Amino acid sequence: FSANVLLRMPYVVSNLEEVPRTGTDPLPTNPWDPQSARQPQHPHLQPTSLPYHPLHNPNQGHMSPPSTSTSPPRHVAHETPKGPPQCHPALTPKYLASVGVCARPPKVTHIRHIYLMVNPFSGKGKGAMTMEVVVPIFQQAGVVVTVFQTKAAGDMAKQAHTVNLSAYDCLCVLGGDGSIHECLNGMLSRPDRLRIPVAVIPCGTGNSLATDFGAGKLTPQASAQNILHGRTFQVDCANVSCGTVQGIKSINMINWPANYAKKAEKMRWMGPARYNVSAALAGLTGEFKQHVVMDIDGEVIETPVSIIHIQNNRVCGDGMRASPRALLDDGLLDVFWLPVLSRFKLALALQKVQKGTHVTDSIFSFRRFKRMTIRSLGSKPHAVNVDGEVLGTDPLTVQVLPDSWDLII
């Protein structure tokens, strides 16, 4: 790589334009139970009357972002942008519309010092090329950039856990969902509990989190400009304990049983579609037939299942719309499960999940929850897939961590 990319450049003061949030996106109601008026519980949300949105049920009440805010993190600016709405070239209409994935409007973080964490092998080598593009953009804006390149799996988590973060405004992750997962787990396990925003430049084989914000296929130049804008969302993650593996933080999804995910690693050449293909093959072999006991916020359910899928955001895998109305900041996680089905019906059901049309199918069971446990009644434990990695086995405990990290995207 070019040596100049790795140099610290002197800081030059730059007045970055602050772009206010355009419009107010109401909070979608519970999609799983059309007859219920139950809303996701969040202490900062107040009921109001807002316009119809295609993701909302017009027959139910809506929620809006709060009129007042709590004290923001140390690195997040207190002031609210003023003046008429303006649009930065990188903020496409699709991106602006994506604010609906969060119930609250973003804050603004003033970006002056970036710690850039690069997985050069992400996206089949796109990480290294993307770094060469974005670093000069940051430097030309007067931003000091320090670059760290990973050499092996786990390097990003170790570095986020140990590096002195007090000198930086954000950790910028250049990679896919797996890189974000590593960075967040490293930072949230720090002994000093220091937390700064995590910025994302998507260039992995799976960019599910960025896809939620309409940014999954942005060019590196546009992604860099978005980060300079500093739009910062305070979002949730999940705390996962599975077997002997404790305290894993999940940004995306958890599913069980996930023996198929091990086989998917042998199909990496297929990209994120490998998980869908491997799951379909597992269904043909009868792997998805388990008897479980679930405890969902005190509701105990014992039932045979094919698959249990928990989601924090909306999209996972190869564009699979597993939870098309999920919110990243509602203090709740979404789960669905399927009963034991024939191979043909299971294949049809998984096709609906891919398109997001399963939310209207009565064969699926849905809940939104704060804490959930899963225990198999079979003779042996089964693998758990957390954000695309097999990290342990049941018994499984998943608990939401509200407002646990700050995302710039």
Coordinates of C-alpha atoms in Angstrom, one line a residue, residues 1-317:
F1 CA 0.0 0.0 0.0
S2 CA 1.1 3.6 -0.6
A3 CA 3.2 4.8 2.3
N4 CA 1.5 8.2 2.3
V5 CA -1.8 6.6 3.3
L6 CA -0.4 5.5 6.6
L7 CA 1.0 8.9 7.6
R8 CA -0.5 11.1 10.2
M9 CA -1.4 14.5 8.6
P10 CA -1.4 17.7 10.6
Y11 CA -4.9 18.8 11.6
V12 CA -6.4 21.7 9.8
V13 CA -9.6 23.3 11.1
S14 CA -12.5 22.7 8.8
N15 CA -16.0 23.9 9.2
L16 CA -18.0 20.9 8.2
E17 CA -21.5 21.6 7.0
E18 CA -24.2 20.2 9.3
V19 CA -27.2 18.7 7.5
P20 CA -30.4 18.6 9.6
R21 CA -32.6 15.6 9.5
T22 CA -35.2 16.0 6.8
G23 CA -38.7 15.0 7.8
T24 CA -39.9 13.0 10.7
D25 CA -40.4 9.3 10.2
P26 CA -42.9 7.8 12.6
L27 CA -42.2 4.6 14.5
P28 CA -43.8 1.5 12.8
T29 CA -46.2 -0.3 15.0
N30 CA -45.9 -4.0 15.9
P31 CA -46.0 -5.8 12.6
W32 CA -46.5 -9.2 14.1
D33 CA -50.0 -8.7 15.6
P34 CA -52.3 -6.5 13.5
Q35 CA -55.1 -6.8 16.1
S36 CA -52.9 -5.5 18.9
A37 CA -52.2 -1.9 19.8
R38 CA -49.1 -3.0 21.7
Q39 CA -46.2 -0.7 20.9
P40 CA -42.4 -1.1 21.2
Q41 CA -41.5 0.3 24.6
H42 CA -39.0 3.1 24.7
P43 CA -38.7 5.7 27.4
H44 CA -38.0 8.5 24.9
L45 CA -40.9 8.0 22.6
Q46 CA -44.3 9.8 22.9
P47 CA -47.5 9.1 20.9
T48 CA -48.5 11.6 18.3
S49 CA -50.5 11.8 15.0
L50 CA -48.3 11.5 12.0
P51 CA -48.8 10.9 8.2
Y52 CA -49.2 7.5 6.7
H53 CA -46.0 5.6 5.9
P54 CA -46.0 2.4 3.7
L55 CA -44.4 0.4 6.5
H56 CA -47.0 1.4 9.1
N57 CA -50.4 0.2 9.9
P58 CA -52.7 3.2 9.4
N59 CA -55.3 1.8 11.8
Q60 CA -52.9 2.0 14.8
G61 CA -51.3 4.9 16.6
H62 CA -47.8 6.1 15.8
M63 CA -44.8 7.1 17.8
S64 CA -42.5 10.0 17.0
P65 CA -39.0 11.0 18.0
P66 CA -38.9 12.9 21.3
S67 CA -39.1 16.7 21.6
T68 CA -36.3 16.6 24.2
S69 CA -33.2 14.5 24.3
T70 CA -31.0 13.1 27.0
S71 CA -27.4 14.2 27.4
P72 CA -25.5 12.9 24.4
P73 CA -22.2 11.0 24.6
R74 CA -19.1 13.0 25.1
H75 CA -18.1 12.9 21.5
V76 CA -21.6 13.9 20.2
A77 CA -22.3 17.6 19.7
H78 CA -25.1 19.0 21.9
E79 CA -26.4 21.6 19.4
T80 CA -29.2 20.9 16.9
P81 CA -28.4 22.0 13.3
K82 CA -30.4 25.1 12.4
G83 CA -31.6 26.7 9.2
P84 CA -33.4 25.3 6.2
P85 CA -32.8 21.6 5.3
Q86 CA -29.9 21.1 3.0
C87 CA -28.7 18.0 1.2
H88 CA -25.2 16.9 0.9
P89 CA -24.3 15.2 -2.4
A90 CA -23.7 11.9 -0.7
L91 CA -27.0 11.9 1.1
T92 CA -29.2 10.3 -1.5
P93 CA -33.0 10.4 -1.3
K94 CA -33.0 6.7 -0.5
Y95 CA -30.5 7.4 2.3
L96 CA -32.6 10.2 3.8
A97 CA -35.7 8.0 3.7
S98 CA -33.9 5.3 5.6
V99 CA -34.0 7.4 8.8
G100 CA -37.2 5.3 9.4
V101 CA -34.9 2.4 10.6
C102 CA -34.4 4.5 13.8
A103 CA -37.2 6.1 15.8
R104 CA -35.1 9.1 16.9
P105 CA -33.3 11.7 14.7
P106 CA -29.5 11.5 14.5
K107 CA -27.1 13.8 16.4
V108 CA -24.1 15.3 14.8
T109 CA -20.5 14.3 15.7
H110 CA -17.8 16.7 14.6
I111 CA -15.2 14.6 12.9
R112 CA -11.6 15.8 13.3
H113 CA -9.7 12.7 14.3
I114 CA -10.5 9.2 12.8
Y115 CA -9.0 5.8 13.8
L116 CA -9.5 3.8 10.6
M117 CA -9.7 0.1 11.1
V118 CA -9.2 -1.8 7.7
N119 CA -9.8 -5.4 6.9
P120 CA -7.8 -5.5 3.6
F121 CA -9.3 -8.9 2.7
S122 CA -12.9 -7.9 3.1
G123 CA -15.1 -8.1 0.0
K124 CA -12.6 -10.3 -1.8
G125 CA -9.9 -7.7 -1.5
K126 CA -12.0 -4.6 -1.9
G127 CA -11.0 -3.4 1.6
A128 CA -7.4 -2.5 0.5
M129 CA -8.6 -0.6 -2.6
T130 CA -11.3 1.2 -0.7
M131 CA -8.7 2.4 1.9
E132 CA -6.6 4.0 -0.9
V133 CA -9.7 6.0 -2.0
V134 CA -11.2 7.2 1.3
V135 CA -8.0 8.2 3.3
P136 CA -7.2 11.1 0.9
I137 CA -10.8 12.3 1.1
F138 CA -10.6 12.5 4.9
Q139 CA -7.2 14.2 4.8
Q140 CA -8.3 16.8 2.2
A141 CA -11.2 17.7 4.6
G142 CA -8.6 18.4 7.3
V143 CA -9.2 15.3 9.3
V144 CA -6.3 13.4 11.0
V145 CA -6.4 9.7 10.0
T146 CA -4.6 6.9 11.8
V147 CA -4.8 3.6 9.9
F148 CA -4.7 0.1 11.4
Q149 CA -4.8 -2.9 9.1
T150 CA -5.8 -6.3 10.3
K151 CA -3.7 -9.4 9.5
A152 CA -5.9 -12.1 11.0
A153 CA -9.4 -12.7 12.3
G154 CA -9.9 -11.1 15.7
D155 CA -7.3 -8.3 15.2
M156 CA -10.0 -5.7 15.0
A157 CA -11.6 -6.7 18.2
K158 CA -8.2 -6.8 20.0
Q159 CA -7.3 -3.3 18.7
A160 CA -10.7 -1.8 19.6
H161 CA -10.2 -3.2 23.1
T162 CA -6.8 -1.8 23.7
V163 CA -6.1 1.3 21.6
N164 CA -6.2 4.7 23.3
L165 CA -9.6 6.0 22.0
S166 CA -9.5 9.3 23.9
A167 CA -7.7 11.1 21.0
Y168 CA -10.3 10.1 18.4
D169 CA -13.8 11.2 17.4
C170 CA -14.8 7.9 15.9
L171 CA -13.7 4.4 15.1
C172 CA -14.1 4.0 11.3
V173 CA -14.6 0.4 10.2
L174 CA -13.8 -0.4 6.6
G175 CA -15.2 -3.9 6.0
G176 CA -18.4 -5.9 6.2
D177 CA -20.8 -6.9 9.0
G178 CA -18.2 -9.2 10.5
S179 CA -15.7 -6.3 10.9
I180 CA -18.4 -4.2 12.6
H181 CA -19.2 -7.1 14.9
E182 CA -15.5 -7.5 15.9
C183 CA -15.0 -3.7 16.4
L184 CA -18.1 -3.4 18.6
N185 CA -17.2 -6.4 20.7
G186 CA -13.8 -5.1 21.3
M187 CA -14.9 -1.6 22.3
L188 CA -17.8 -2.6 24.5
S189 CA -15.5 -5.0 26.5
R190 CA -12.9 -2.3 27.3
P191 CA -12.0 -2.0 31.0
D192 CA -12.2 1.8 30.9
R193 CA -15.7 1.6 29.4
L194 CA -14.8 4.4 26.9
R195 CA -17.3 4.5 24.0
I196 CA -16.9 6.6 20.8
P197 CA -19.1 6.4 17.7
V198 CA -18.4 3.6 15.2
A199 CA -18.5 4.8 11.5
V200 CA -19.0 2.3 8.7
I201 CA -17.6 2.2 5.1
P202 CA -19.3 -0.9 3.7
C203 CA -17.1 -3.1 1.5
G204 CA -17.7 -6.7 2.8
T205 CA -19.5 -9.6 1.3
G206 CA -22.3 -8.9 3.7
N207 CA -23.3 -5.3 4.4
S208 CA -26.6 -5.8 6.1
L209 CA -26.4 -3.0 8.5
A210 CA -25.5 -0.5 5.8
T211 CA -28.3 -1.8 3.6
D212 CA -30.8 -0.9 6.3
F213 CA -29.7 2.8 5.8
G214 CA -29.7 2.6 2.0
A215 CA -25.9 2.8 2.1
G216 CA -25.0 -0.8 1.3
K217 CA -24.0 0.0 -2.3
L218 CA -22.7 3.5 -1.9
T219 CA -19.4 4.3 -3.5
P220 CA -16.4 4.6 -1.2
Q221 CA -16.4 8.4 -2.0
A222 CA -20.0 8.8 -1.0
S223 CA -19.5 6.7 2.2
A224 CA -16.6 8.9 3.2
Q225 CA -18.6 12.0 2.7
N226 CA -21.4 10.6 4.9
I227 CA -18.9 10.0 7.7
L228 CA -17.6 13.6 7.4
H229 CA -21.1 14.7 7.9
G230 CA -21.2 12.9 11.2
R231 CA -24.8 11.8 11.3
T232 CA -24.8 9.7 14.5
F233 CA -27.6 7.3 15.5
Q234 CA -27.7 5.9 19.0
V235 CA -28.7 2.2 18.5
D236 CA -29.2 -1.1 20.3
C237 CA -27.3 -4.4 20.2
A238 CA -27.9 -7.8 21.7
N239 CA -26.0 -9.5 24.4
V240 CA -25.7 -13.2 23.6
S241 CA -24.6 -16.2 25.8
C242 CA -24.6 -19.6 24.1
G243 CA -23.2 -22.6 26.0
T244 CA -19.7 -21.8 27.3
V245 CA -19.5 -18.6 25.1
Q246 CA -20.7 -15.6 27.2
G247 CA -21.2 -11.9 26.6
I248 CA -21.0 -11.8 22.8
K249 CA -22.5 -8.6 21.3
S250 CA -24.6 -9.0 18.2
I251 CA -25.4 -6.2 15.7
N252 CA -27.4 -8.1 13.2
M253 CA -29.0 -11.5 13.8
I254 CA -28.9 -14.8 15.9
N255 CA -30.4 -18.0 14.6
W256 CA -30.7 -21.6 15.8
P257 CA -30.2 -24.4 15.0
A258 CA -27.2 -23.3 12.8
N259 CA -25.2 -26.4 11.9
Y260 CA -25.8 -25.3 8.4
A261 CA -23.7 -22.2 9.0
K262 CA -20.6 -24.3 9.5
K263 CA -21.2 -25.9 6.1
A264 CA -21.7 -22.4 4.6
E265 CA -18.1 -21.5 5.4
K266 CA -17.0 -24.0 2.8
M267 CA -19.0 -22.0 0.2
R268 CA -17.5 -18.5 0.8
W269 CA -17.0 -18.2 -3.0
M270 CA -20.8 -17.7 -3.2
G271 CA -20.7 -14.6 -1.0
P272 CA -23.6 -14.0 1.5
A273 CA -25.9 -16.2 -0.6
R274 CA -24.0 -19.2 0.9
Y275 CA -26.1 -19.0 4.0
N276 CA -29.4 -19.2 2.1
V277 CA -28.1 -22.1 0.0
S278 CA -26.7 -24.0 3.0
A279 CA -30.0 -23.5 4.9
A280 CA -32.0 -24.8 2.0
L281 CA -29.8 -27.9 1.8
A282 CA -30.1 -28.5 5.6
G283 CA -33.9 -28.3 5.2
L284 CA -33.7 -31.1 2.6
T285 CA -31.7 -33.3 5.0
G286 CA -34.2 -32.8 7.9
E287 CA -31.8 -30.9 10.1
F288 CA -34.5 -28.3 11.1
K289 CA -36.6 -30.5 13.4
Q290 CA -36.1 -29.7 17.1
H291 CA -38.1 -29.6 20.3
V292 CA -37.4 -26.5 22.4
V293 CA -38.5 -24.6 25.5
M294 CA -38.4 -20.8 25.0
D295 CA -38.9 -18.1 27.7
I296 CA -39.8 -14.8 26.0
D297 CA -40.0 -12.0 28.6
G298 CA -41.6 -14.5 31.0
E299 CA -43.8 -16.2 28.4
V300 CA -42.8 -19.9 28.4
I301 CA -43.4 -21.8 25.2
E302 CA -42.6 -25.5 24.6
T303 CA -43.0 -26.5 21.0
P304 CA -41.4 -28.3 18.0
V305 CA -39.6 -25.9 15.7
S306 CA -37.8 -25.8 12.4
I307 CA -35.9 -22.7 13.0
I308 CA -35.7 -19.7 15.4
H309 CA -34.5 -16.4 14.0
I310 CA -33.7 -13.3 16.1
Q311 CA -33.1 -10.0 14.4
N312 CA -31.8 -6.6 15.6
N313 CA -32.0 -4.7 12.3
R314 CA -34.1 -5.4 9.1
V315 CA -31.8 -7.2 6.6
C316 CA -29.4 -10.1 6.9
G317 CA -27.5 -12.5 4.6

